[in-house]
PDB file of C-alpha atoms in Angstrom:
ATOM      1  CA  ASP R  18       2.981  -4.525 -17.496  1.00 69.00           C
ATOM      2  CA  VAL R  19       4.257  -2.410 -14.316  1.00 68.00           C
ATOM      3  CA  LYS R  20       7.528  -4.352 -12.839  1.00 86.00           C
ATOM      4  CA  VAL R  21       8.610  -4.182  -9.288  1.00 93.00           C
ATOM      5  CA  THR R  22      11.017  -6.237  -7.705  1.00 94.00           C
ATOM      6  CA  GLN R  23      12.514  -6.226  -4.280  1.00 96.00           C
ATOM      7  CA  SER R  24      15.948  -8.226  -4.033  1.00 91.00           C
ATOM      8  CA  SER R  25      14.758 -10.512  -1.176  1.00 91.00           C
ATOM      9  CA  ARG R  26      11.821 -12.345  -0.314  1.00 93.00           C
ATOM     10  CA  TYR R  27      12.624 -13.650   2.676  1.00 95.00           C
ATOM     11  CA  LEU R  28      15.895 -12.715   4.908  1.00 96.00           C
ATOM     12  CA  VAL R  29      17.059 -12.993   8.330  1.00 97.00           C
ATOM     13  CA  LYS R  30      19.727 -10.836  10.125  1.00 97.00           C
ATOM     14  CA  ARG R  31      21.247 -10.011  13.404  1.00 97.00           C
ATOM     15  CA  THR R  32      20.902  -7.356  15.913  1.00 97.00           C
ATOM     16  CA  GLY R  33      23.517  -4.283  14.814  1.00 97.00           C
ATOM     17  CA  GLU R  34      24.244  -5.153  10.972  1.00 97.00           C
ATOM     18  CA  LYS R  35      23.246  -3.225   8.765  1.00 97.00           C
ATOM     19  CA  VAL R  36      20.996  -4.730   6.111  1.00 97.00           C
ATOM     20  CA  PHE R  37      19.986  -3.160   2.337  1.00 97.00           C
ATOM     21  CA  LEU R  38      16.832  -3.751   0.840  1.00 97.00           C
ATOM     22  CA  GLU R  39      17.133  -3.222  -2.603  1.00 97.00           C
ATOM     23  CA  CYS R  40      14.045  -2.126  -4.967  1.00 97.00           C
ATOM     24  CA  VAL R  41      13.434  -2.099  -8.747  1.00 96.00           C
ATOM     25  CA  GLN R  42      11.090  -0.558 -10.909  1.00 94.00           C
ATOM     26  CA  ASP R  43      10.909  -0.922 -15.074  1.00 90.00           C
ATOM     27  CA  MET R  44       8.697   1.737 -16.038  1.00 84.00           C
ATOM     28  CA  ASP R  45      10.523   4.836 -15.540  1.00 85.00           C
ATOM     29  CA  HIS R  46       8.044   5.987 -12.652  1.00 86.00           C
ATOM     30  CA  GLU R  47       9.848   8.662 -10.875  1.00 87.00           C
ATOM     31  CA  ASN R  48       7.827   8.002  -7.709  1.00 91.00           C
ATOM     32  CA  MET R  49       9.196   5.522  -5.267  1.00 94.00           C
ATOM     33  CA  PHE R  50       7.916   4.802  -1.538  1.00 95.00           C
ATOM     34  CA  TRP R  51       8.923   2.492   1.598  1.00 97.00           C
ATOM     35  CA  TYR R  52       6.580   1.343   3.636  1.00 97.00           C
ATOM     36  CA  ARG R  53       6.763  -1.352   6.587  1.00 97.00           C
ATOM     37  CA  GLN R  54       3.745  -3.267   7.097  1.00 96.00           C
ATOM     38  CA  ASP R  55       2.787  -4.767  10.823  1.00 94.00           C
ATOM     39  CA  PRO R  56       0.002  -6.044  12.143  1.00 88.00           C
ATOM     40  CA  GLY R  57      -2.799  -3.987  13.815  1.00 84.00           C
ATOM     41  CA  LEU R  58      -0.699  -0.766  12.603  1.00 87.00           C
ATOM     42  CA  GLY R  59      -1.326  -0.967   9.043  1.00 87.00           C
ATOM     43  CA  LEU R  60       1.345   0.618   5.930  1.00 92.00           C
ATOM     44  CA  ARG R  61       3.374   3.314   7.380  1.00 93.00           C
ATOM     45  CA  LEU R  62       5.809   5.081   4.886  1.00 93.00           C
ATOM     46  CA  ILE R  63       9.474   5.075   5.765  1.00 97.00           C
ATOM     47  CA  TYR R  64      10.485   7.384   2.981  1.00 96.00           C
ATOM     48  CA  PHE R  65      10.033   7.970   0.292  1.00 94.00           C
ATOM     49  CA  SER R  66      11.623   9.585  -3.402  1.00 95.00           C
ATOM     50  CA  TYR R  67      10.397  11.975  -6.068  1.00 91.00           C
ATOM     51  CA  ASP R  68      13.686  11.932  -8.228  1.00 90.00           C
ATOM     52  CA  VAL R  69      17.386  10.759  -8.533  1.00 91.00           C
ATOM     53  CA  LYS R  70      19.126  11.480  -5.594  1.00 89.00           C
ATOM     54  CA  MET R  71      16.064  13.349  -4.148  1.00 91.00           C
ATOM     55  CA  LYS R  72      14.163  12.130  -0.492  1.00 93.00           C
ATOM     56  CA  GLU R  73      11.807  12.502   1.452  1.00 94.00           C
ATOM     57  CA  LYS R  74      11.079  11.513   5.567  1.00 95.00           C
ATOM     58  CA  GLY R  75       7.960   9.638   6.189  1.00 92.00           C
ATOM     59  CA  ASP R  76       6.418   8.909   8.735  1.00 91.00           C
ATOM     60  CA  ILE R  77       8.557   6.428  10.376  1.00 95.00           C
ATOM     61  CA  PRO R  78      12.115   7.558   9.017  1.00 96.00           C
ATOM     62  CA  GLU R  79      14.249   6.510  12.536  1.00 96.00           C
ATOM     63  CA  GLY R  80      16.526   4.024  12.077  1.00 96.00           C
ATOM     64  CA  TYR R  81      16.905   4.039   8.240  1.00 98.00           C
ATOM     65  CA  SER R  82      18.245   5.912   5.196  1.00 97.00           C
ATOM     66  CA  VAL R  83      17.441   5.748   1.265  1.00 97.00           C
ATOM     67  CA  SER R  84      19.647   5.932  -1.779  1.00 96.00           C
ATOM     68  CA  ARG R  85      18.271   6.398  -5.071  1.00 96.00           C
ATOM     69  CA  GLU R  86      20.973   6.926  -7.349  1.00 94.00           C
ATOM     70  CA  LYS R  87      19.548   5.696 -10.720  1.00 94.00           C
ATOM     71  CA  LYS R  88      15.672   5.925 -11.298  1.00 93.00           C
ATOM     72  CA  GLU R  89      14.717   2.313 -11.201  1.00 94.00           C
ATOM     73  CA  ARG R  90      16.377   1.509  -7.972  1.00 96.00           C
ATOM     74  CA  PHE R  91      15.021   2.661  -4.871  1.00 97.00           C
ATOM     75  CA  SER R  92      16.978   1.047  -1.901  1.00 97.00           C
ATOM     76  CA  LEU R  93      16.395   0.836   1.929  1.00 98.00           C
ATOM     77  CA  ILE R  94      19.250   1.145   4.253  1.00 98.00           C
ATOM     78  CA  LEU R  95      18.987  -0.091   8.146  1.00 97.00           C
ATOM     79  CA  GLU R  96      22.115   1.335   9.835  1.00 94.00           C
ATOM     80  CA  SER R  97      22.290  -1.343  12.095  1.00 97.00           C
ATOM     81  CA  ALA R  98      19.254  -3.469  12.592  1.00 97.00           C
ATOM     82  CA  SER R  99      17.152  -3.884  15.862  1.00 97.00           C
ATOM     83  CA  THR R 100      14.204  -6.937  16.479  1.00 97.00           C
ATOM     84  CA  ASN R 101      11.587  -4.003  16.592  1.00 97.00           C
ATOM     85  CA  GLN R 102      12.854  -4.057  12.390  1.00 98.00           C
ATOM     86  CA  THR R 103      11.295  -7.096  12.569  1.00 98.00           C
ATOM     87  CA  SER R 104       8.675  -6.596   9.546  1.00 97.00           C
ATOM     88  CA  MET R 105       6.993  -6.921   6.280  1.00 97.00           C
ATOM     89  CA  TYR R 106       8.931  -4.517   3.684  1.00 98.00           C
ATOM     90  CA  LEU R 107       7.128  -3.005   0.839  1.00 97.00           C
ATOM     91  CA  CYS R 108       8.362  -1.170  -1.919  1.00 97.00           C
ATOM     92  CA  ALA R 109       6.322   0.684  -4.035  1.00 95.00           C
ATOM     93  CA  THR R 110       5.742   3.274  -6.967  1.00 93.00           C
ATOM     94  CA  ARG R 111       3.261   5.989  -7.989  1.00 87.00           C
ATOM     95  CA  PHE R 112       2.060   5.556 -11.247  1.00 78.00           C
ATOM     96  CA  PRO R 113      -1.182   7.064 -13.354  1.00 78.00           C
ATOM     97  CA  LEU R 114      -4.299   5.271 -13.924  1.00 76.00           C
ATOM     98  CA  ALA R 115      -6.079   5.047 -17.655  1.00 71.00           C
ATOM     99  CA  GLY R 116      -7.600   8.341 -18.257  1.00 66.00           C
ATOM    100  CA  GLY R 117      -4.565  10.065 -17.199  1.00 64.00           C
ATOM    101  CA  TRP R 118      -4.943  12.490 -14.312  1.00 69.00           C
ATOM    102  CA  GLN R 119      -5.328  10.196 -11.478  1.00 76.00           C
ATOM    103  CA  GLU R 120      -2.498   8.468 -10.215  1.00 81.00           C
ATOM    104  CA  THR R 121      -1.842   5.407  -7.477  1.00 85.00           C
ATOM    105  CA  GLN R 122       0.886   3.015  -5.806  1.00 89.00           C
ATOM    106  CA  TYR R 123       1.785  -0.273  -7.434  1.00 91.00           C
ATOM    107  CA  PHE R 124       3.426  -2.554  -4.842  1.00 95.00           C
ATOM    108  CA  GLY R 125       6.295  -4.770  -5.460  1.00 95.00           C
ATOM    109  CA  PRO R 126       5.418  -8.487  -3.680  1.00 96.00           C
ATOM    110  CA  GLY R 127       7.745  -7.532  -0.157  1.00 96.00           C
ATOM    111  CA  THR R 128      10.655  -8.144   1.829  1.00 96.00           C
ATOM    112  CA  ARG R 129      10.191 -10.277   5.379  1.00 96.00           C
ATOM    113  CA  LEU R 130      12.559  -9.292   7.456  1.00 97.00           C
ATOM    114  CA  LEU R 131      13.715 -11.077  10.140  1.00 97.00           C
ATOM    115  CA  VAL R 132      15.864  -9.366  12.711  1.00 98.00           C
ATOM    116  CA  LEU R 133      17.566 -12.015  16.014  1.00 97.00           C
TER     117      LEU R 133
ATOM    118  CA  GLN J   3      -7.317  10.307  14.485  1.00 59.00           C
ATOM    119  CA  LYS J   4      -6.151   8.455  12.014  1.00 67.00           C
ATOM    120  CA  GLU J   5      -6.026   9.542   8.414  1.00 87.00           C
ATOM    121  CA  VAL J   6      -8.003   6.856   6.989  1.00 93.00           C
ATOM    122  CA  GLU J   7     -10.454   4.179   9.366  1.00 93.00           C
ATOM    123  CA  GLN J   8     -11.709   1.189   8.265  1.00 92.00           C
ATOM    124  CA  ASN J   9     -12.846  -1.619  10.824  1.00 83.00           C
ATOM    125  CA  SER J  10     -10.940  -4.443  11.103  1.00 76.00           C
ATOM    126  CA  GLY J  11     -12.831  -7.110  11.047  1.00 80.00           C
ATOM    127  CA  PRO J  12     -13.057 -10.182  10.964  1.00 91.00           C
ATOM    128  CA  LEU J  13     -15.844 -10.074   8.843  1.00 95.00           C
ATOM    129  CA  SER J  14     -17.228 -13.776   7.277  1.00 96.00           C
ATOM    130  CA  VAL J  15     -19.839 -13.887   4.972  1.00 96.00           C
ATOM    131  CA  PRO J  16     -21.565 -17.507   2.882  1.00 97.00           C
ATOM    132  CA  GLU J  17     -20.446 -17.793  -0.820  1.00 97.00           C
ATOM    133  CA  GLY J  18     -22.214 -15.953  -2.892  1.00 97.00           C
ATOM    134  CA  ALA J  19     -23.710 -13.387  -0.349  1.00 97.00           C
ATOM    135  CA  ILE J  20     -22.469  -9.903  -0.875  1.00 97.00           C
ATOM    136  CA  ALA J  21     -19.802  -8.738   1.227  1.00 97.00           C
ATOM    137  CA  SER J  22     -19.718  -4.504   2.667  1.00 96.00           C
ATOM    138  CA  LEU J  23     -16.859  -3.042   3.811  1.00 97.00           C
ATOM    139  CA  ASN J  24     -16.205   0.294   4.808  1.00 96.00           C
ATOM    140  CA  CYS J  25     -13.866   3.059   5.290  1.00 95.00           C
ATOM    141  CA  THR J  26     -13.876   6.602   6.694  1.00 96.00           C
ATOM    142  CA  TYR J  27     -11.350   9.279   6.021  1.00 95.00           C
ATOM    143  CA  SER J  28     -10.725  12.539   7.802  1.00 93.00           C
ATOM    144  CA  ASP J  29      -8.856  15.103   4.617  1.00 90.00           C
ATOM    145  CA  ARG J  30     -12.107  16.636   3.424  1.00 90.00           C
ATOM    146  CA  GLY J  31      -9.254  17.805   0.374  1.00 88.00           C
ATOM    147  CA  SER J  32      -8.483  13.649  -0.831  1.00 89.00           C
ATOM    148  CA  GLN J  33      -9.011  13.273  -4.210  1.00 87.00           C
ATOM    149  CA  SER J  34      -8.799  10.075  -4.847  1.00 92.00           C
ATOM    150  CA  PHE J  35      -9.977   6.992  -3.498  1.00 94.00           C
ATOM    151  CA  PHE J  36      -8.542   3.180  -3.641  1.00 95.00           C
ATOM    152  CA  TRP J  37      -9.610  -0.737  -2.969  1.00 97.00           C
ATOM    153  CA  TYR J  38      -6.377  -3.144  -2.468  1.00 97.00           C
ATOM    154  CA  ARG J  39      -6.757  -6.855  -1.974  1.00 97.00           C
ATOM    155  CA  GLN J  40      -4.347  -8.389   0.073  1.00 97.00           C
ATOM    156  CA  TYR J  41      -3.747 -12.395   0.228  1.00 96.00           C
ATOM    157  CA  SER J  42      -1.628 -13.279   3.420  1.00 93.00           C
ATOM    158  CA  GLY J  43       1.872 -12.888   2.868  1.00 90.00           C
ATOM    159  CA  LYS J  44       1.725 -10.989  -0.108  1.00 93.00           C
ATOM    160  CA  SER J  45       1.706  -7.458  -0.826  1.00 94.00           C
ATOM    161  CA  PRO J  46      -1.205  -5.055  -2.011  1.00 96.00           C
ATOM    162  CA  GLU J  47      -2.755  -4.659  -5.698  1.00 94.00           C
ATOM    163  CA  LEU J  48      -5.290  -2.227  -6.674  1.00 93.00           C
ATOM    164  CA  ILE J  49      -8.914  -3.605  -7.312  1.00 95.00           C
ATOM    165  CA  MET J  50     -10.905  -0.900  -7.422  1.00 93.00           C
ATOM    166  CA  SER J  51     -10.134   3.350  -8.157  1.00 92.00           C
ATOM    167  CA  ILE J  52     -13.238   5.964  -7.577  1.00 93.00           C
ATOM    168  CA  TYR J  53     -12.942   9.864  -7.897  1.00 91.00           C
ATOM    169  CA  SER J  54     -16.739  11.015  -7.472  1.00 91.00           C
ATOM    170  CA  ASN J  55     -19.437  10.923  -5.681  1.00 94.00           C
ATOM    171  CA  GLY J  56     -21.942   7.960  -6.254  1.00 95.00           C
ATOM    172  CA  ASP J  57     -21.237   4.567  -7.601  1.00 95.00           C
ATOM    173  CA  LYS J  58     -18.622   2.283  -9.759  1.00 95.00           C
ATOM    174  CA  GLU J  59     -18.636  -1.001 -10.610  1.00 96.00           C
ATOM    175  CA  ASP J  60     -16.257  -3.698 -12.165  1.00 94.00           C
ATOM    176  CA  GLY J  61     -17.583  -7.110 -12.492  1.00 96.00           C
ATOM    177  CA  ARG J  62     -18.981  -8.310  -9.010  1.00 97.00           C
ATOM    178  CA  PHE J  63     -17.083  -5.194  -7.431  1.00 97.00           C
ATOM    179  CA  THR J  64     -18.925  -1.890  -6.514  1.00 97.00           C
ATOM    180  CA  ALA J  65     -16.952   1.098  -5.237  1.00 97.00           C
ATOM    181  CA  GLN J  66     -18.629   3.746  -3.561  1.00 97.00           C
ATOM    182  CA  LEU J  67     -18.199   7.306  -2.436  1.00 96.00           C
ATOM    183  CA  ASN J  68     -20.076   9.903  -0.502  1.00 96.00           C
ATOM    184  CA  LYS J  69     -17.600  13.318  -0.240  1.00 94.00           C
ATOM    185  CA  ALA J  70     -19.835  14.816   1.987  1.00 94.00           C
ATOM    186  CA  SER J  71     -19.800  12.422   4.269  1.00 94.00           C
ATOM    187  CA  GLN J  72     -16.096  11.558   3.962  1.00 95.00           C
ATOM    188  CA  TYR J  73     -16.839   7.675   2.952  1.00 95.00           C
ATOM    189  CA  VAL J  74     -16.071   5.184   0.759  1.00 97.00           C
ATOM    190  CA  SER J  75     -17.179   1.301   0.492  1.00 97.00           C
ATOM    191  CA  LEU J  76     -16.440  -1.615  -1.742  1.00 97.00           C
ATOM    192  CA  LEU J  77     -19.706  -3.988  -1.656  1.00 97.00           C
ATOM    193  CA  ILE J  78     -18.375  -8.107  -3.205  1.00 97.00           C
ATOM    194  CA  ARG J  79     -21.284  -9.615  -4.979  1.00 98.00           C
ATOM    195  CA  ASP J  80     -21.639 -13.600  -5.318  1.00 97.00           C
ATOM    196  CA  SER J  81     -19.014 -13.771  -2.643  1.00 97.00           C
ATOM    197  CA  GLN J  82     -16.917 -16.650  -3.419  1.00 97.00           C
ATOM    198  CA  PRO J  83     -13.715 -17.978  -1.166  1.00 97.00           C
ATOM    199  CA  SER J  84     -10.929 -16.701  -3.196  1.00 97.00           C
ATOM    200  CA  ASP J  85     -12.246 -12.949  -2.368  1.00 97.00           C
ATOM    201  CA  SER J  86     -10.664 -13.931   1.432  1.00 97.00           C
ATOM    202  CA  ALA J  87      -8.204 -11.579   1.845  1.00 97.00           C
ATOM    203  CA  THR J  88      -7.507  -8.310   3.770  1.00 96.00           C
ATOM    204  CA  TYR J  89      -8.843  -5.372   1.942  1.00 97.00           C
ATOM    205  CA  LEU J  90      -6.835  -1.545   2.188  1.00 96.00           C
ATOM    206  CA  CYS J  91      -8.522   1.399   1.831  1.00 96.00           C
ATOM    207  CA  ALA J  92      -6.388   3.725  -0.016  1.00 94.00           C
ATOM    208  CA  VAL J  93      -6.808   7.690   0.064  1.00 94.00           C
ATOM    209  CA  ASN J  94      -4.232  10.252  -1.874  1.00 90.00           C
ATOM    210  CA  THR J  95      -4.209  13.740  -0.391  1.00 84.00           C
ATOM    211  CA  GLY J  96      -1.725  15.787  -2.034  1.00 77.00           C
ATOM    212  CA  ASN J  97       1.308  14.060  -2.479  1.00 76.00           C
ATOM    213  CA  GLN J  98       0.595  11.221  -0.075  1.00 82.00           C
ATOM    214  CA  PHE J  99      -1.338   8.056   0.234  1.00 88.00           C
ATOM    215  CA  TYR J 100      -2.760   7.387   3.395  1.00 91.00           C
ATOM    216  CA  PHE J 101      -3.571   3.292   4.227  1.00 93.00           C
ATOM    217  CA  GLY J 102      -6.001   1.801   6.318  1.00 93.00           C
ATOM    218  CA  THR J 103      -5.207  -1.008   8.682  1.00 92.00           C
ATOM    219  CA  GLY J 104      -7.340  -3.128   6.413  1.00 94.00           C
ATOM    220  CA  THR J 105     -10.400  -5.020   6.916  1.00 95.00           C
ATOM    221  CA  SER J 106      -9.970  -8.843   7.259  1.00 95.00           C
ATOM    222  CA  LEU J 107     -12.914 -10.842   4.781  1.00 96.00           C
ATOM    223  CA  THR J 108     -13.421 -14.306   4.819  1.00 97.00           C
ATOM    224  CA  VAL J 109     -16.295 -16.760   3.087  1.00 97.00           C
ATOM    225  CA  ILE J 110     -17.377 -19.064   4.126  1.00 96.00           C
ATOM    226  CA  PRO J 111     -18.025 -22.494   1.357  1.00 95.00           C
TER     227      PRO J 111
END
């Protein structure tokens, strides 16, 4: 069974704080992703990583950074949290489906972040 | 133009009826198509995948793909209250996945 865990289910932080969201997967997957999900806007890609120490910007990277020092762990960092970063944050890995050649995404449980 | 478009709903159907969810996508090079179900406060979970034109059935769920029309749909037969959720359409294009904003489905007992 694929397992993706996120460090917190709920988090409350103050404006200006540095926030770390951690994601850990136990399936040796190379590709990992961070999304945020907001009502009416759907899932938006913040950053993704296809290997250790490799990262690529997604659609909305501003105000965020990431770190991938080990294959199983992908961290999202809010350098200085702002109220417009209040959202549901979802980590995902990319994994092959049965049959081999197609891949899909498997999501962690999510972290609901409130910035006051 | 958004990569993936869905009618946000809400869609309400009575228990036992067929629920029909639709999705269109913009990139003709897209190869793989997925439906995720997301319960309130939870993360999306994969329920169907389809890659070839036509229908794919899995239990009460049928995914339909028409690449010429760039259209994907999900049919849920014998809808149950436990099917009440938001359904996300997703498309794999190259190295990226694109998600629709989701259709909210309510099954009324």
